[in-house]
Amino acid sequence: DDVLGGAGHVTALLVNVGRGIFVGSRYTQLGTALAAVLVLSGVGGPWLAQRLGRQPGNALIKARSAVSAEIVDSILGLADLMAFGQEQHSLDNLRIANQKVGKAQGQMALRSGLVSGLNSLATHLTLWVILLAAIPLVRMGGLDGITLAVVTLVTLANFEATQPLGQASNRLQAALTSADRLFEITDL
């Protein structure tokens, strides 16, 4: 868990440190502002995604398991269901289990959308912070227009390394929950 979960964070850290050094070596205040927001986004985003996605992710895995079990039970017991007139009862159970899957997927989508929206907000707020910090440098002649464009593009590019971490954290959590479920089944 720690090894897999940390690989993306290490990659994002290395990419962002390199870009932070690039910006900070020429413009200390811009590099400091960029580093502060990237640390917050690179650590806070995945942490928030994991916290928000853990419960609905577990519910989704359990609901999918219930649907699969209901389908298998219905197929294997089809003759008995038909003999005792319980086909509708079996279909109702399957429908209820499917509704639980839909509800869990909706919760996951809601939380995923929230994390994506917060990532987008952090990206654009950081861009504004960098631009506002760069305006005095442009006025004083310490930063020309081309370099300002490069700095803003580097700022946006930094978030490409951190934005997928939230989704990766959710997928890792879902995979670990699925693995736990498989181990439960095989240990019986």
PDB file of N, CA, C and O in Angstrom, residues 102-148:
ATOM      1  N   GLY A 102     -25.786   1.471  -8.108  1.00  0.00           N
ATOM      2  CA  GLY A 102     -25.992   2.796  -8.693  1.00  0.00           C
ATOM      3  C   GLY A 102     -25.812   3.922  -7.690  1.00  0.00           C
ATOM      4  O   GLY A 102     -25.212   4.952  -7.999  1.00  0.00           O
ATOM      5  N   LYS A 103     -26.337   3.713  -6.498  1.00  0.00           N
ATOM      6  CA  LYS A 103     -26.194   4.726  -5.450  1.00  0.00           C
ATOM      7  C   LYS A 103     -24.723   4.913  -5.070  1.00  0.00           C
ATOM      8  O   LYS A 103     -24.247   6.042  -4.931  1.00  0.00           O
ATOM      9  N   ALA A 104     -24.004   3.808  -4.918  1.00  0.00           N
ATOM     10  CA  ALA A 104     -22.581   3.888  -4.565  1.00  0.00           C
ATOM     11  C   ALA A 104     -21.779   4.546  -5.690  1.00  0.00           C
ATOM     12  O   ALA A 104     -20.883   5.346  -5.433  1.00  0.00           O
ATOM     13  N   GLN A 105     -22.117   4.234  -6.946  1.00  0.00           N
ATOM     14  CA  GLN A 105     -21.430   4.868  -8.071  1.00  0.00           C
ATOM     15  C   GLN A 105     -21.705   6.367  -8.101  1.00  0.00           C
ATOM     16  O   GLN A 105     -20.815   7.161  -8.402  1.00  0.00           O
ATOM     17  N   GLY A 106     -22.937   6.749  -7.777  1.00  0.00           N
ATOM     18  CA  GLY A 106     -23.273   8.169  -7.714  1.00  0.00           C
ATOM     19  C   GLY A 106     -22.477   8.896  -6.642  1.00  0.00           C
ATOM     20  O   GLY A 106     -22.000  10.012  -6.857  1.00  0.00           O
ATOM     21  N   GLN A 107     -22.327   8.246  -5.481  1.00  0.00           N
ATOM     22  CA  GLN A 107     -21.531   8.841  -4.402  1.00  0.00           C
ATOM     23  C   GLN A 107     -20.062   8.984  -4.811  1.00  0.00           C
ATOM     24  O   GLN A 107     -19.437  10.004  -4.526  1.00  0.00           O
ATOM     25  N   MET A 108     -19.546   7.950  -5.473  1.00  0.00           N
ATOM     26  CA  MET A 108     -18.157   8.015  -5.946  1.00  0.00           C
ATOM     27  C   MET A 108     -17.989   9.138  -6.978  1.00  0.00           C
ATOM     28  O   MET A 108     -17.012   9.881  -6.944  1.00  0.00           O
ATOM     29  N   ALA A 109     -18.943   9.252  -7.894  1.00  0.00           N
ATOM     30  CA  ALA A 109     -18.876  10.293  -8.923  1.00  0.00           C
ATOM     31  C   ALA A 109     -18.947  11.684  -8.302  1.00  0.00           C
ATOM     32  O   ALA A 109     -18.223  12.596  -8.715  1.00  0.00           O
ATOM     33  N   LEU A 110     -19.802  11.839  -7.307  1.00  0.00           N
ATOM     34  CA  LEU A 110     -19.933  13.128  -6.627  1.00  0.00           C
ATOM     35  C   LEU A 110     -18.614  13.521  -5.975  1.00  0.00           C
ATOM     36  O   LEU A 110     -18.124  14.640  -6.141  1.00  0.00           O
ATOM     37  N   ARG A 111     -18.031  12.592  -5.259  1.00  0.00           N
ATOM     38  CA  ARG A 111     -16.767  12.887  -4.573  1.00  0.00           C
ATOM     39  C   ARG A 111     -15.628  13.088  -5.564  1.00  0.00           C
ATOM     40  O   ARG A 111     -14.777  13.945  -5.379  1.00  0.00           O
ATOM     41  N   SER A 112     -15.617  12.307  -6.607  1.00  0.00           N
ATOM     42  CA  SER A 112     -14.592  12.458  -7.640  1.00  0.00           C
ATOM     43  C   SER A 112     -14.712  13.820  -8.315  1.00  0.00           C
ATOM     44  O   SER A 112     -13.714  14.494  -8.572  1.00  0.00           O
ATOM     45  N   GLY A 113     -15.942  14.225  -8.597  1.00  0.00           N
ATOM     46  CA  GLY A 113     -16.169  15.539  -9.196  1.00  0.00           C
ATOM     47  C   GLY A 113     -15.744  16.661  -8.272  1.00  0.00           C
ATOM     48  O   GLY A 113     -15.184  17.669  -8.716  1.00  0.00           O
ATOM     49  N   LEU A 114     -16.001  16.505  -6.988  1.00  0.00           N
ATOM     50  CA  LEU A 114     -15.589  17.509  -6.013  1.00  0.00           C
ATOM     51  C   LEU A 114     -14.071  17.651  -5.988  1.00  0.00           C
ATOM     52  O   LEU A 114     -13.536  18.760  -6.021  1.00  0.00           O
ATOM     53  N   VAL A 115     -13.372  16.522  -5.955  1.00  0.00           N
ATOM     54  CA  VAL A 115     -11.905  16.564  -5.942  1.00  0.00           C
ATOM     55  C   VAL A 115     -11.375  17.170  -7.235  1.00  0.00           C
ATOM     56  O   VAL A 115     -10.459  18.006  -7.212  1.00  0.00           O
ATOM     57  N   SER A 116     -11.961  16.801  -8.373  1.00  0.00           N
ATOM     58  CA  SER A 116     -11.529  17.376  -9.653  1.00  0.00           C
ATOM     59  C   SER A 116     -11.777  18.882  -9.689  1.00  0.00           C
ATOM     60  O   SER A 116     -10.933  19.652 -10.164  1.00  0.00           O
ATOM     61  N   GLY A 117     -12.924  19.294  -9.179  1.00  0.00           N
ATOM     62  CA  GLY A 117     -13.222  20.726  -9.135  1.00  0.00           C
ATOM     63  C   GLY A 117     -12.256  21.485  -8.238  1.00  0.00           C
ATOM     64  O   GLY A 117     -11.814  22.586  -8.585  1.00  0.00           O
ATOM     65  N   LEU A 118     -11.930  20.899  -7.095  1.00  0.00           N
ATOM     66  CA  LEU A 118     -10.971  21.545  -6.199  1.00  0.00           C
ATOM     67  C   LEU A 118      -9.580  21.611  -6.824  1.00  0.00           C
ATOM     68  O   LEU A 118      -8.860  22.602  -6.649  1.00  0.00           O
ATOM     69  N   ASN A 119      -9.202  20.567  -7.568  1.00  0.00           N
ATOM     70  CA  ASN A 119      -7.920  20.594  -8.271  1.00  0.00           C
ATOM     71  C   ASN A 119      -7.900  21.704  -9.311  1.00  0.00           C
ATOM     72  O   ASN A 119      -6.910  22.422  -9.455  1.00  0.00           O
ATOM     73  N   SER A 120      -8.996  21.832 -10.042  1.00  0.00           N
ATOM     74  CA  SER A 120      -9.090  22.886 -11.050  1.00  0.00           C
ATOM     75  C   SER A 120      -9.036  24.265 -10.394  1.00  0.00           C
ATOM     76  O   SER A 120      -8.358  25.175 -10.883  1.00  0.00           O
ATOM     77  N   LEU A 121      -9.743  24.411  -9.276  1.00  0.00           N
ATOM     78  CA  LEU A 121      -9.719  25.674  -8.539  1.00  0.00           C
ATOM     79  C   LEU A 121      -8.296  25.994  -8.065  1.00  0.00           C
ATOM     80  O   LEU A 121      -7.829  27.127  -8.213  1.00  0.00           O
ATOM     81  N   ALA A 122      -7.610  24.993  -7.523  1.00  0.00           N
ATOM     82  CA  ALA A 122      -6.231  25.213  -7.054  1.00  0.00           C
ATOM     83  C   ALA A 122      -5.323  25.606  -8.211  1.00  0.00           C
ATOM     84  O   ALA A 122      -4.471  26.503  -8.070  1.00  0.00           O
ATOM     85  N   THR A 123      -5.504  24.975  -9.360  1.00  0.00           N
ATOM     86  CA  THR A 123      -4.694  25.302 -10.533  1.00  0.00           C
ATOM     87  C   THR A 123      -4.884  26.762 -10.932  1.00  0.00           C
ATOM     88  O   THR A 123      -3.919  27.509 -11.114  1.00  0.00           O
ATOM     89  N   HIS A 124      -6.123  27.181 -11.042  1.00  0.00           N
ATOM     90  CA  HIS A 124      -6.398  28.534 -11.505  1.00  0.00           C
ATOM     91  C   HIS A 124      -6.070  29.594 -10.455  1.00  0.00           C
ATOM     92  O   HIS A 124      -5.584  30.681 -10.803  1.00  0.00           O
ATOM     93  N   LEU A 125      -6.301  29.275  -9.191  1.00  0.00           N
ATOM     94  CA  LEU A 125      -5.906  30.218  -8.147  1.00  0.00           C
ATOM     95  C   LEU A 125      -4.389  30.392  -8.101  1.00  0.00           C
ATOM     96  O   LEU A 125      -3.892  31.506  -7.915  1.00  0.00           O
ATOM     97  N   THR A 126      -3.676  29.296  -8.290  1.00  0.00           N
ATOM     98  CA  THR A 126      -2.212  29.384  -8.315  1.00  0.00           C
ATOM     99  C   THR A 126      -1.745  30.234  -9.483  1.00  0.00           C
ATOM    100  O   THR A 126      -0.828  31.058  -9.346  1.00  0.00           O
ATOM    101  N   LEU A 127      -2.374  30.039 -10.620  1.00  0.00           N
ATOM    102  CA  LEU A 127      -2.013  30.852 -11.781  1.00  0.00           C
ATOM    103  C   LEU A 127      -2.242  32.331 -11.484  1.00  0.00           C
ATOM    104  O   LEU A 127      -1.384  33.169 -11.793  1.00  0.00           O
ATOM    105  N   TRP A 128      -3.354  32.657 -10.840  1.00  0.00           N
ATOM    106  CA  TRP A 128      -3.619  34.050 -10.482  1.00  0.00           C
ATOM    107  C   TRP A 128      -2.599  34.569  -9.470  1.00  0.00           C
ATOM    108  O   TRP A 128      -2.136  35.710  -9.574  1.00  0.00           O
ATOM    109  N   VAL A 129      -2.246  33.760  -8.487  1.00  0.00           N
ATOM    110  CA  VAL A 129      -1.243  34.179  -7.494  1.00  0.00           C
ATOM    111  C   VAL A 129       0.088  34.471  -8.180  1.00  0.00           C
ATOM    112  O   VAL A 129       0.731  35.492  -7.903  1.00  0.00           O
ATOM    113  N   ILE A 130       0.492  33.594  -9.084  1.00  0.00           N
ATOM    114  CA  ILE A 130       1.755  33.791  -9.807  1.00  0.00           C
ATOM    115  C   ILE A 130       1.689  35.060 -10.651  1.00  0.00           C
ATOM    116  O   ILE A 130       2.629  35.861 -10.672  1.00  0.00           O
ATOM    117  N   LEU A 131       0.567  35.250 -11.351  1.00  0.00           N
ATOM    118  CA  LEU A 131       0.429  36.461 -12.171  1.00  0.00           C
ATOM    119  C   LEU A 131       0.437  37.721 -11.303  1.00  0.00           C
ATOM    120  O   LEU A 131       1.101  38.713 -11.655  1.00  0.00           O
ATOM    121  N   LEU A 132      -0.275  37.701 -10.184  1.00  0.00           N
ATOM    122  CA  LEU A 132      -0.289  38.874  -9.307  1.00  0.00           C
ATOM    123  C   LEU A 132       1.086  39.137  -8.699  1.00  0.00           C
ATOM    124  O   LEU A 132       1.481  40.292  -8.522  1.00  0.00           O
ATOM    125  N   ALA A 133       1.811  38.082  -8.383  1.00  0.00           N
ATOM    126  CA  ALA A 133       3.169  38.256  -7.851  1.00  0.00           C
ATOM    127  C   ALA A 133       4.134  38.725  -8.940  1.00  0.00           C
ATOM    128  O   ALA A 133       5.124  39.398  -8.649  1.00  0.00           O
ATOM    129  N   ALA A 134       3.848  38.398 -10.198  1.00  0.00           N
ATOM    130  CA  ALA A 134       4.743  38.764 -11.289  1.00  0.00           C
ATOM    131  C   ALA A 134       4.513  40.186 -11.792  1.00  0.00           C
ATOM    132  O   ALA A 134       5.416  40.777 -12.400  1.00  0.00           O
ATOM    133  N   ILE A 135       3.352  40.744 -11.558  1.00  0.00           N
ATOM    134  CA  ILE A 135       3.049  42.089 -12.070  1.00  0.00           C
ATOM    135  C   ILE A 135       4.068  43.126 -11.602  1.00  0.00           C
ATOM    136  O   ILE A 135       4.578  43.905 -12.425  1.00  0.00           O
ATOM    137  N   PRO A 136       4.431  43.164 -10.304  1.00  0.00           N
ATOM    138  CA  PRO A 136       5.463  44.134  -9.904  1.00  0.00           C
ATOM    139  C   PRO A 136       6.802  43.887 -10.599  1.00  0.00           C
ATOM    140  O   PRO A 136       7.524  44.839 -10.927  1.00  0.00           O
ATOM    141  N   LEU A 137       7.138  42.625 -10.850  1.00  0.00           N
ATOM    142  CA  LEU A 137       8.393  42.327 -11.541  1.00  0.00           C
ATOM    143  C   LEU A 137       8.359  42.835 -12.988  1.00  0.00           C
ATOM    144  O   LEU A 137       9.365  43.332 -13.497  1.00  0.00           O
ATOM    145  N   VAL A 138       7.226  42.731 -13.642  1.00  0.00           N
ATOM    146  CA  VAL A 138       7.088  43.223 -15.011  1.00  0.00           C
ATOM    147  C   VAL A 138       7.172  44.744 -15.014  1.00  0.00           C
ATOM    148  O   VAL A 138       7.861  45.328 -15.874  1.00  0.00           O
ATOM    149  N   ARG A 139       6.514  45.387 -14.069  1.00  0.00           N
ATOM    150  CA  ARG A 139       6.544  46.860 -13.994  1.00  0.00           C
ATOM    151  C   ARG A 139       7.953  47.398 -13.751  1.00  0.00           C
ATOM    152  O   ARG A 139       8.320  48.447 -14.272  1.00  0.00           O
ATOM    153  N   MET A 140       8.720  46.662 -12.929  1.00  0.00           N
ATOM    154  CA  MET A 140      10.086  47.121 -12.624  1.00  0.00           C
ATOM    155  C   MET A 140      11.079  46.718 -13.702  1.00  0.00           C
ATOM    156  O   MET A 140      12.247  47.083 -13.632  1.00  0.00           O
ATOM    157  N   GLY A 141      10.638  45.939 -14.671  1.00  0.00           N
ATOM    158  CA  GLY A 141      11.527  45.521 -15.739  1.00  0.00           C
ATOM    159  C   GLY A 141      12.334  44.281 -15.412  1.00  0.00           C
ATOM    160  O   GLY A 141      13.223  43.900 -16.181  1.00  0.00           O
ATOM    161  N   GLY A 142      12.053  43.631 -14.305  1.00  0.00           N
ATOM    162  CA  GLY A 142      12.786  42.430 -13.920  1.00  0.00           C
ATOM    163  C   GLY A 142      12.267  41.173 -14.607  1.00  0.00           C
ATOM    164  O   GLY A 142      12.887  40.105 -14.511  1.00  0.00           O
ATOM    165  N   LEU A 143      11.164  41.312 -15.308  1.00  0.00           N
ATOM    166  CA  LEU A 143      10.550  40.158 -15.963  1.00  0.00           C
ATOM    167  C   LEU A 143       9.908  40.648 -17.255  1.00  0.00           C
ATOM    168  O   LEU A 143       9.083  41.560 -17.236  1.00  0.00           O
ATOM    169  N   ASP A 144      10.339  40.073 -18.375  1.00  0.00           N
ATOM    170  CA  ASP A 144       9.738  40.494 -19.656  1.00  0.00           C
ATOM    171  C   ASP A 144       8.518  39.633 -19.983  1.00  0.00           C
ATOM    172  O   ASP A 144       8.222  38.650 -19.303  1.00  0.00           O
ATOM    173  N   GLY A 145       7.805  39.996 -21.016  1.00  0.00           N
ATOM    174  CA  GLY A 145       6.563  39.330 -21.385  1.00  0.00           C
ATOM    175  C   GLY A 145       6.739  37.873 -21.749  1.00  0.00           C
ATOM    176  O   GLY A 145       5.909  37.024 -21.395  1.00  0.00           O
ATOM    177  N   ILE A 146       7.818  37.552 -22.453  1.00  0.00           N
ATOM    178  CA  ILE A 146       8.051  36.161 -22.865  1.00  0.00           C
ATOM    179  C   ILE A 146       8.328  35.290 -21.643  1.00  0.00           C
ATOM    180  O   ILE A 146       7.795  34.193 -21.519  1.00  0.00           O
ATOM    181  N   THR A 147       9.120  35.789 -20.731  1.00  0.00           N
ATOM    182  CA  THR A 147       9.426  35.029 -19.520  1.00  0.00           C
ATOM    183  C   THR A 147       8.177  34.871 -18.652  1.00  0.00           C
ATOM    184  O   THR A 147       7.972  33.819 -18.050  1.00  0.00           O
ATOM    185  N   LEU A 148       7.333  35.902 -18.624  1.00  0.00           N
ATOM    186  CA  LEU A 148       6.071  35.795 -17.887  1.00  0.00           C
ATOM    187  C   LEU A 148       5.219  34.671 -18.466  1.00  0.00           C
ATOM    188  O   LEU A 148       4.637  33.883 -17.718  1.00  0.00           O
TER     189      LEU A 148
END
